[in-house]
Coordinates of C-alpha atoms and ligand atoms in Angstrom, one line a residue:
M18 CA -21.6 -27.1 -7.5
I19 CA -18.8 -27.2 -10.0
G20 CA -17.5 -23.5 -9.0
R21 CA -17.4 -24.8 -5.5
M22 CA -15.2 -27.6 -6.7
L23 CA -13.2 -25.3 -8.6
V24 CA -12.4 -23.2 -5.9
K25 CA -11.1 -26.0 -3.8
E26 CA -8.9 -27.1 -6.5
V27 CA -7.4 -23.6 -6.8
T28 CA -6.8 -23.5 -3.1
K29 CA -5.2 -26.9 -3.2
V30 CA -3.0 -26.0 -5.8
G31 CA -2.3 -22.2 -5.1
A32 CA 0.8 -23.0 -3.0
S33 CA 2.2 -19.5 -3.9
H34 CA 2.8 -17.0 -1.2
P35 CA 3.6 -13.2 -0.7
R36 CA 7.2 -12.3 -1.0
L37 CA 9.1 -10.1 1.6
N38 CA 11.4 -7.3 0.5
S39 CA 12.9 -7.0 3.9
G40 CA 14.6 -3.4 2.9
R41 CA 11.2 -2.1 2.8
C42 CA 10.4 -3.2 6.5
I43 CA 9.9 -0.5 9.0
D44 CA 12.0 -2.3 11.6
A45 CA 15.1 -2.9 9.2
R46 CA 15.0 1.1 8.8
Q47 CA 14.5 2.3 12.4
A48 CA 15.0 0.7 15.6
K49 CA 13.4 3.1 17.9
E50 CA 9.7 1.6 17.7
K51 CA 8.9 -2.2 16.6
C52 CA 6.2 -2.4 14.1
G53 CA 5.8 -6.4 14.3
R54 CA 2.0 -5.8 12.6
C55 CA 2.8 -8.6 10.3
Q56 CA 3.8 -10.9 13.0
K57 CA 1.0 -10.3 15.3
V58 CA -1.7 -10.8 12.1
C59 CA -0.1 -14.0 10.7
P60 CA -2.2 -16.9 11.7
K61 CA 0.4 -19.3 11.4
G62 CA 3.3 -17.7 13.2
A63 CA 5.3 -17.8 10.0
I64 CA 6.9 -14.6 10.3
V65 CA 9.9 -14.8 12.3
A66 CA 12.0 -11.7 11.8
P67 CA 11.0 -9.6 8.7
Q68 CA 13.6 -7.2 9.2
N69 CA 15.9 -9.9 8.4
G70 CA 13.7 -11.5 5.9
R71 CA 13.3 -14.6 8.1
V72 CA 9.9 -16.2 7.2
D73 CA 9.2 -20.0 7.5
W74 CA 7.3 -20.1 4.1
D75 CA 6.7 -23.9 4.6
L76 CA 4.0 -22.8 7.4
C77 CA 2.5 -20.1 5.2
V78 CA -1.1 -20.8 3.8
G79 CA -1.2 -18.0 1.7
C80 CA -3.9 -15.8 3.4
E81 CA -1.9 -12.4 2.5
L82 CA -2.9 -10.8 5.8
C83 CA 0.7 -9.6 5.9
T84 CA 0.5 -7.8 2.6
A85 CA -2.7 -6.2 3.9
V86 CA -1.3 -4.9 7.2
C87 CA 2.2 -3.9 6.1
P88 CA 2.1 -0.2 6.2
A89 CA 5.4 -0.1 4.3
E90 CA 4.5 -2.6 1.6
A91 CA 7.2 -4.9 2.4
F92 CA 5.4 -7.9 1.5
S93 CA 4.0 -8.1 -2.2
L94 CA 1.0 -9.9 -3.3
T95 CA 1.1 -14.0 -3.8
A96 CA 1.5 -14.6 -7.9
D97 CA -2.3 -15.8 -8.1
T98 CA -3.9 -12.6 -6.8
R99 CA -1.4 -10.5 -8.8
A100 CA -2.6 -12.3 -11.9
A101 CA -6.3 -12.4 -10.8
A102 CA -6.4 -8.8 -10.1
Q103 CA -4.4 -7.9 -13.3
K104 CA -7.2 -9.5 -15.3
L105 CA -10.0 -7.7 -13.5
L106 CA -8.4 -4.4 -14.0
G107 CA -8.0 -5.0 -17.6
D108 CA -11.5 -6.8 -18.5
G109 CA -13.1 -3.5 -19.1
R110 CA -16.3 -4.5 -17.3
P111 CA -18.2 -1.8 -15.2
S112 CA -18.8 -3.8 -12.2
H113 CA -16.7 -6.6 -10.1
V114 CA -17.5 -9.3 -7.4
V115 CA -14.8 -10.0 -4.8
A116 CA -15.6 -12.7 -2.0
C117 CA -14.1 -14.8 0.7
R118 CA -13.4 -18.3 -0.1
Q119 CA -15.7 -19.5 2.6
T120 CA -18.8 -18.4 0.9
Q121 CA -20.0 -20.6 -2.0
A122 CA -21.4 -17.5 -4.1
G123 CA -20.0 -16.8 -7.5
A124 CA -17.6 -14.0 -7.7
D125 CA -15.0 -12.6 -10.0
M126 CA -12.2 -13.1 -7.6
K127 CA -11.9 -15.0 -4.3
V128 CA -9.5 -14.5 -1.5
W129 CA -8.7 -16.1 1.7
C130 CA -10.6 -13.4 3.7
L131 CA -11.8 -10.1 2.6
G132 CA -9.3 -8.8 5.0
S133 CA -6.6 -10.1 3.1
L134 CA -6.8 -7.3 0.3
R135 CA -5.3 -3.8 0.4
W136 CA -7.4 -1.1 0.2
E137 CA -5.6 0.3 -2.8
L138 CA -6.6 -2.5 -5.0
L139 CA -10.2 -2.4 -3.6
A140 CA -10.4 1.6 -4.6
R141 CA -8.9 0.8 -8.0
L142 CA -11.6 -1.8 -8.5
A143 CA -14.2 0.3 -7.4
L144 CA -13.1 3.3 -9.7
E145 CA -13.8 0.8 -12.6
G146 CA -17.6 1.2 -11.8
R147 CA -18.9 -0.9 -9.0
L148 CA -17.5 -3.1 -6.5
E149 CA -19.4 -5.7 -4.4
L150 CA -17.8 -7.6 -1.7
I151 CA -19.3 -10.5 -0.5
H152 CA -18.7 -12.5 2.8
G153 CA -19.6 -15.4 4.7
D154 CA -20.7 -15.9 8.5
C155 CA -17.9 -14.0 9.6
E156 CA -19.0 -14.4 13.4
S157 CA -18.9 -18.1 13.3
C158 CA -16.1 -18.4 10.6
E159 CA -12.4 -19.6 11.8
R160 CA -11.0 -16.8 10.1
R161 CA -12.7 -14.1 12.0
G162 CA -9.3 -13.1 13.8
S163 CA -8.9 -11.2 10.4
L164 CA -12.1 -9.3 10.7
A165 CA -10.3 -6.3 12.2
C166 CA -8.2 -6.2 9.1
F167 CA -11.2 -5.8 6.9
E168 CA -12.8 -3.4 9.0
A169 CA -9.6 -1.2 8.7
T170 CA -9.5 -1.7 4.9
R171 CA -13.2 -0.7 4.6
D172 CA -12.6 2.4 6.7
R173 CA -9.5 3.3 4.8
L174 CA -11.7 2.5 1.5
R175 CA -14.5 4.8 2.4
D176 CA -12.0 7.7 3.6
F177 CA -10.4 7.4 0.2
L178 CA -13.6 7.6 -1.9
G179 CA -15.4 9.8 0.4
E180 CA -18.9 8.8 1.8
E181 CA -20.9 9.6 -1.3
R182 CA -18.7 7.8 -3.7
Y183 CA -18.3 5.2 -1.3
D184 CA -22.0 4.4 -1.0
R185 CA -22.4 4.8 -4.6
L186 CA -19.4 2.1 -5.6
V187 CA -19.1 -0.2 -3.0
S188 CA -21.4 -2.7 -1.4
I189 CA -20.8 -5.3 1.1
G190 CA -22.9 -8.2 1.9
K191 CA -23.7 -11.8 2.0
R192 CA -25.0 -13.9 -0.6
E193 CA -25.9 -17.8 -0.6
A194 CA -24.7 -20.3 -2.9
G195 CA -26.2 -19.9 -6.4
E196 CA -27.1 -16.3 -6.1
G197 CA -25.2 -14.0 -8.3
R198 CA -22.8 -14.8 -11.3
E199 CA -21.0 -18.0 -11.3
V200 CA -17.7 -17.9 -12.0
T201 CA -16.7 -19.8 -15.4
R202 CA -14.3 -22.1 -15.6
R203 CA -12.1 -20.1 -17.8
E204 CA -12.4 -17.3 -15.7
M205 CA -11.3 -19.1 -12.8
F206 CA -8.2 -20.7 -14.2
G207 CA -7.3 -18.2 -17.0
G208 CA -5.4 -15.9 -14.9
F209 CA -4.2 -18.9 -12.6
F210 CA -2.6 -21.0 -15.4
S211 CA -1.1 -18.0 -17.4
G212 CA 0.6 -17.1 -13.9
M213 CA 1.7 -20.6 -13.6
R214 CA 2.9 -21.0 -17.2
G215 CA 6.3 -21.1 -17.9
K216 CA 9.0 -19.9 -15.6
R217 CA 6.7 -18.8 -12.9
E218 CA 9.4 -18.2 -10.3
E219 CA 11.7 -16.0 -12.5
E220 CA 8.8 -14.3 -13.9
E221 CA 7.6 -13.4 -10.1
K222 CA 11.1 -12.6 -9.4
Q223 CA 11.4 -9.8 -12.3
Q224 CA 8.1 -8.3 -11.3
A225 CA 9.4 -7.7 -7.7
E226 CA 12.4 -6.2 -9.0
Q227 CA 10.9 -3.7 -11.4
L228 CA 8.6 -1.9 -9.0
S229 CA 9.6 -1.0 -5.7
S230 CA 6.0 -2.5 -4.8
E231 CA 3.5 -3.6 -6.7
I232 CA 0.8 -1.6 -4.7
E233 CA 2.4 1.5 -6.1
G234 CA 1.6 0.5 -9.5
V235 CA -1.9 0.2 -8.3
R236 CA -1.5 3.6 -7.1
L237 CA -0.2 5.1 -10.0
S238 CA -3.1 3.8 -11.8
I239 CA -5.5 5.1 -9.3
M240 CA -4.1 8.5 -10.2
R241 CA -4.3 8.2 -13.9
R242 CA -7.7 6.9 -13.2
M243 CA -8.4 10.2 -11.1
D244 CA -7.0 12.3 -14.1
R245 CA -9.8 11.2 -16.2
M246 CA -12.5 12.0 -13.5
E247 CA -14.7 15.1 -14.2
E248 CA -14.2 18.2 -12.6
G249 CA -16.0 18.9 -9.8
E250 CA -15.7 15.2 -8.3
A251 CA -15.2 15.3 -4.7
A252 CA -11.4 15.2 -3.6
Y253 CA -9.9 11.9 -2.6
G254 CA -8.6 11.1 1.0
Y255 CA -4.8 10.5 1.1
V256 CA -2.4 10.6 4.3
V257 CA 0.9 12.7 4.4
P258 CA 3.5 13.1 7.2
G259 CA 2.4 15.5 9.7
F260 CA 4.9 18.0 9.6
T261 CA 4.9 20.5 12.3
E262 CA 7.0 23.9 12.7
K263 CA 9.9 22.1 14.3
C264 CA 10.9 20.8 10.6
W265 CA 13.8 22.5 9.1
A266 CA 14.5 20.2 6.2
C267 CA 17.6 18.3 7.3
G268 CA 16.3 15.6 5.0
I269 CA 16.8 12.6 7.1
C270 CA 13.1 11.4 6.4
E271 CA 13.6 12.1 2.7
R272 CA 16.5 9.5 2.8
I273 CA 14.6 6.7 5.1
C274 CA 11.1 6.9 3.3
P275 CA 10.8 3.5 1.4
N276 CA 8.3 5.0 -0.9
R277 CA 10.3 7.9 -1.8
A278 CA 7.0 10.0 -0.8
I279 CA 9.0 13.1 0.6
E280 CA 11.3 15.7 -1.1
M281 CA 13.2 18.4 0.3
E282 CA 13.1 21.5 -2.0
K283 CA 14.7 24.7 -2.1
R284 CA 12.2 27.1 -4.0
G285 CA 14.5 30.8 -4.3
E286 CA 15.5 31.5 -0.7
E287 CA 13.2 28.9 1.0
W288 CA 13.3 25.5 2.0
T289 CA 10.1 23.7 1.5
V290 CA 9.0 20.0 1.9
A291 CA 7.1 18.3 -0.9
C292 CA 4.9 15.1 -0.1
Y293 CA 3.7 12.9 -2.3
P294 CA 0.3 11.6 -1.1
I295 CA 0.0 8.9 -4.1
L296 CA 3.4 7.3 -2.7
C297 CA 2.8 7.9 1.1
T298 CA 1.7 4.7 2.4
G299 CA 1.4 6.3 6.0
C300 CA 3.8 3.8 7.5
G301 CA 5.2 6.5 9.7
T302 CA 8.9 5.7 9.5
C303 CA 9.6 9.2 8.8
G304 CA 8.2 10.4 12.3
L305 CA 9.9 7.4 14.1
I306 CA 13.3 8.5 12.7
C307 CA 13.1 12.3 12.7
P308 CA 15.6 13.5 15.2
E309 CA 13.7 16.9 15.8
K310 CA 10.4 15.2 16.4
A311 CA 9.1 17.5 13.8
I312 CA 6.6 15.0 12.3
D313 CA 3.5 14.4 14.2
G314 CA 2.3 10.7 13.0
V315 CA 0.5 11.0 9.7
K316 CA -2.4 13.3 8.9
P317 CA -5.4 12.9 6.3
I318 CA -5.5 15.1 3.7
R319 CA -8.2 15.6 0.7
L320 CA -6.6 15.9 -3.0
E321 CA -8.4 17.0 -6.1
P322 CA -8.0 15.0 -9.2
G323 CA -4.8 15.8 -10.8
V324 CA -3.1 17.2 -8.0
R325 CA 0.0 15.6 -7.3
R326 CA 2.0 16.9 -4.6
A327 CA 1.4 18.9 -1.2
V328 CA 4.1 21.4 -0.5
I329 CA 4.9 22.5 3.0
H330 CA 7.0 25.6 3.8
V331 CA 9.5 25.1 6.6
N332 CA 11.4 27.1 9.1
A333 CA 15.0 26.9 8.0
D334 CA 18.0 29.0 7.5
V335 CA 20.0 28.9 4.5
C336 CA 23.6 28.0 4.3
T337 CA 25.4 31.3 2.9
E338 CA 28.2 29.0 1.3
C339 CA 26.2 26.2 -0.1
G340 CA 22.5 27.3 0.1
A341 CA 21.7 23.9 2.3
A342 CA 19.4 24.1 4.8
V343 CA 20.3 25.1 8.3
K344 CA 18.6 24.6 11.7
P345 CA 17.3 28.3 13.0
G346 CA 18.0 29.5 16.3
E347 CA 21.3 28.2 16.7
G348 CA 23.6 31.0 15.4
H349 CA 25.0 29.3 12.7
T350 CA 25.3 30.7 8.9
L351 CA 26.8 27.7 7.4
C352 CA 25.6 24.1 7.1
I353 CA 26.9 21.1 9.1
R354 CA 29.1 20.2 6.0
C355 CA 30.3 23.6 5.4
R356 CA 31.3 24.2 9.1
A357 CA 33.3 20.9 9.0
K358 CA 35.1 22.1 5.8
A359 CA 36.0 25.4 7.3
R360 CA 37.3 24.0 10.4
N361 CA 39.6 21.5 8.4
K362 CA 41.1 24.4 6.3
K363 CA 41.8 26.3 9.6
R364 CA 44.0 23.3 10.7
Ligands
ZN30 ZN1 26.8 24.6 3.2

């Protein structure tokens, strides 16, 4: 009963909302195809024009579904969730219980809906030892609209961990009040008040400025965790841009990627594309922007612990003047810049 009261109290006071970094928004980086995922998922219609940073935060209920569905991680977690997650990740306990606020079951962390959380956060918690996800009566829940979000998250989580590890580390189920571990007062408020204390707004702003996205921090921590895994562990499932043979390393995707997950690299006399799966969110902005239509969406790959990048050889000629990549099959020996320079000289 006390657990229930405390949960209510926290939801009432927890007026914090996600933050939007509109520079990461897919629609701010390209205009070929509208994304709009956050607008579709927001239960309050609060997101007006994410590409311009226009959100009516007064309408926001803090559900965080926008943070879960944005493929470019333009929305960052609320201060409450961030504090709660940080506390769980650092507590050294071998198992964690995350539940939706609609259940009365005890949990280490409660969220608006299980669909509110990004798969990366759940993956990181699962890698601590074991993760139990508790839900209520989803079919009759007023929040069932976000069920699809949770299903997508669950599928991505399973794909990342691989079947065997997923079955071992993750369980999803229903639990009634009084079952399981009750949340103590200290646990419930510990992270909350430490998050509130002092200049919360200012702290929040600072944190957001430090990382390009906090999920990036979670991913890096997953990578460090993976490095400690024993050899022979099954590979992890990531996604990377699906480069095809049409790519000649022009570098436009490298510049547009909000995650710095793509790097054009010259190796000897050959151009290659290096992708960093740990940074790639699978947002697909690269594919939308590519003038050669050389990126066929995103494709899943499996990555052994300790492997940082996937290198793809591309079909490019090399500028005889400066070594830059040149589109093959057009009879040029110089890159665009060197051709322009040569023309200017002649004049
Ligand atoms: Zn050149």
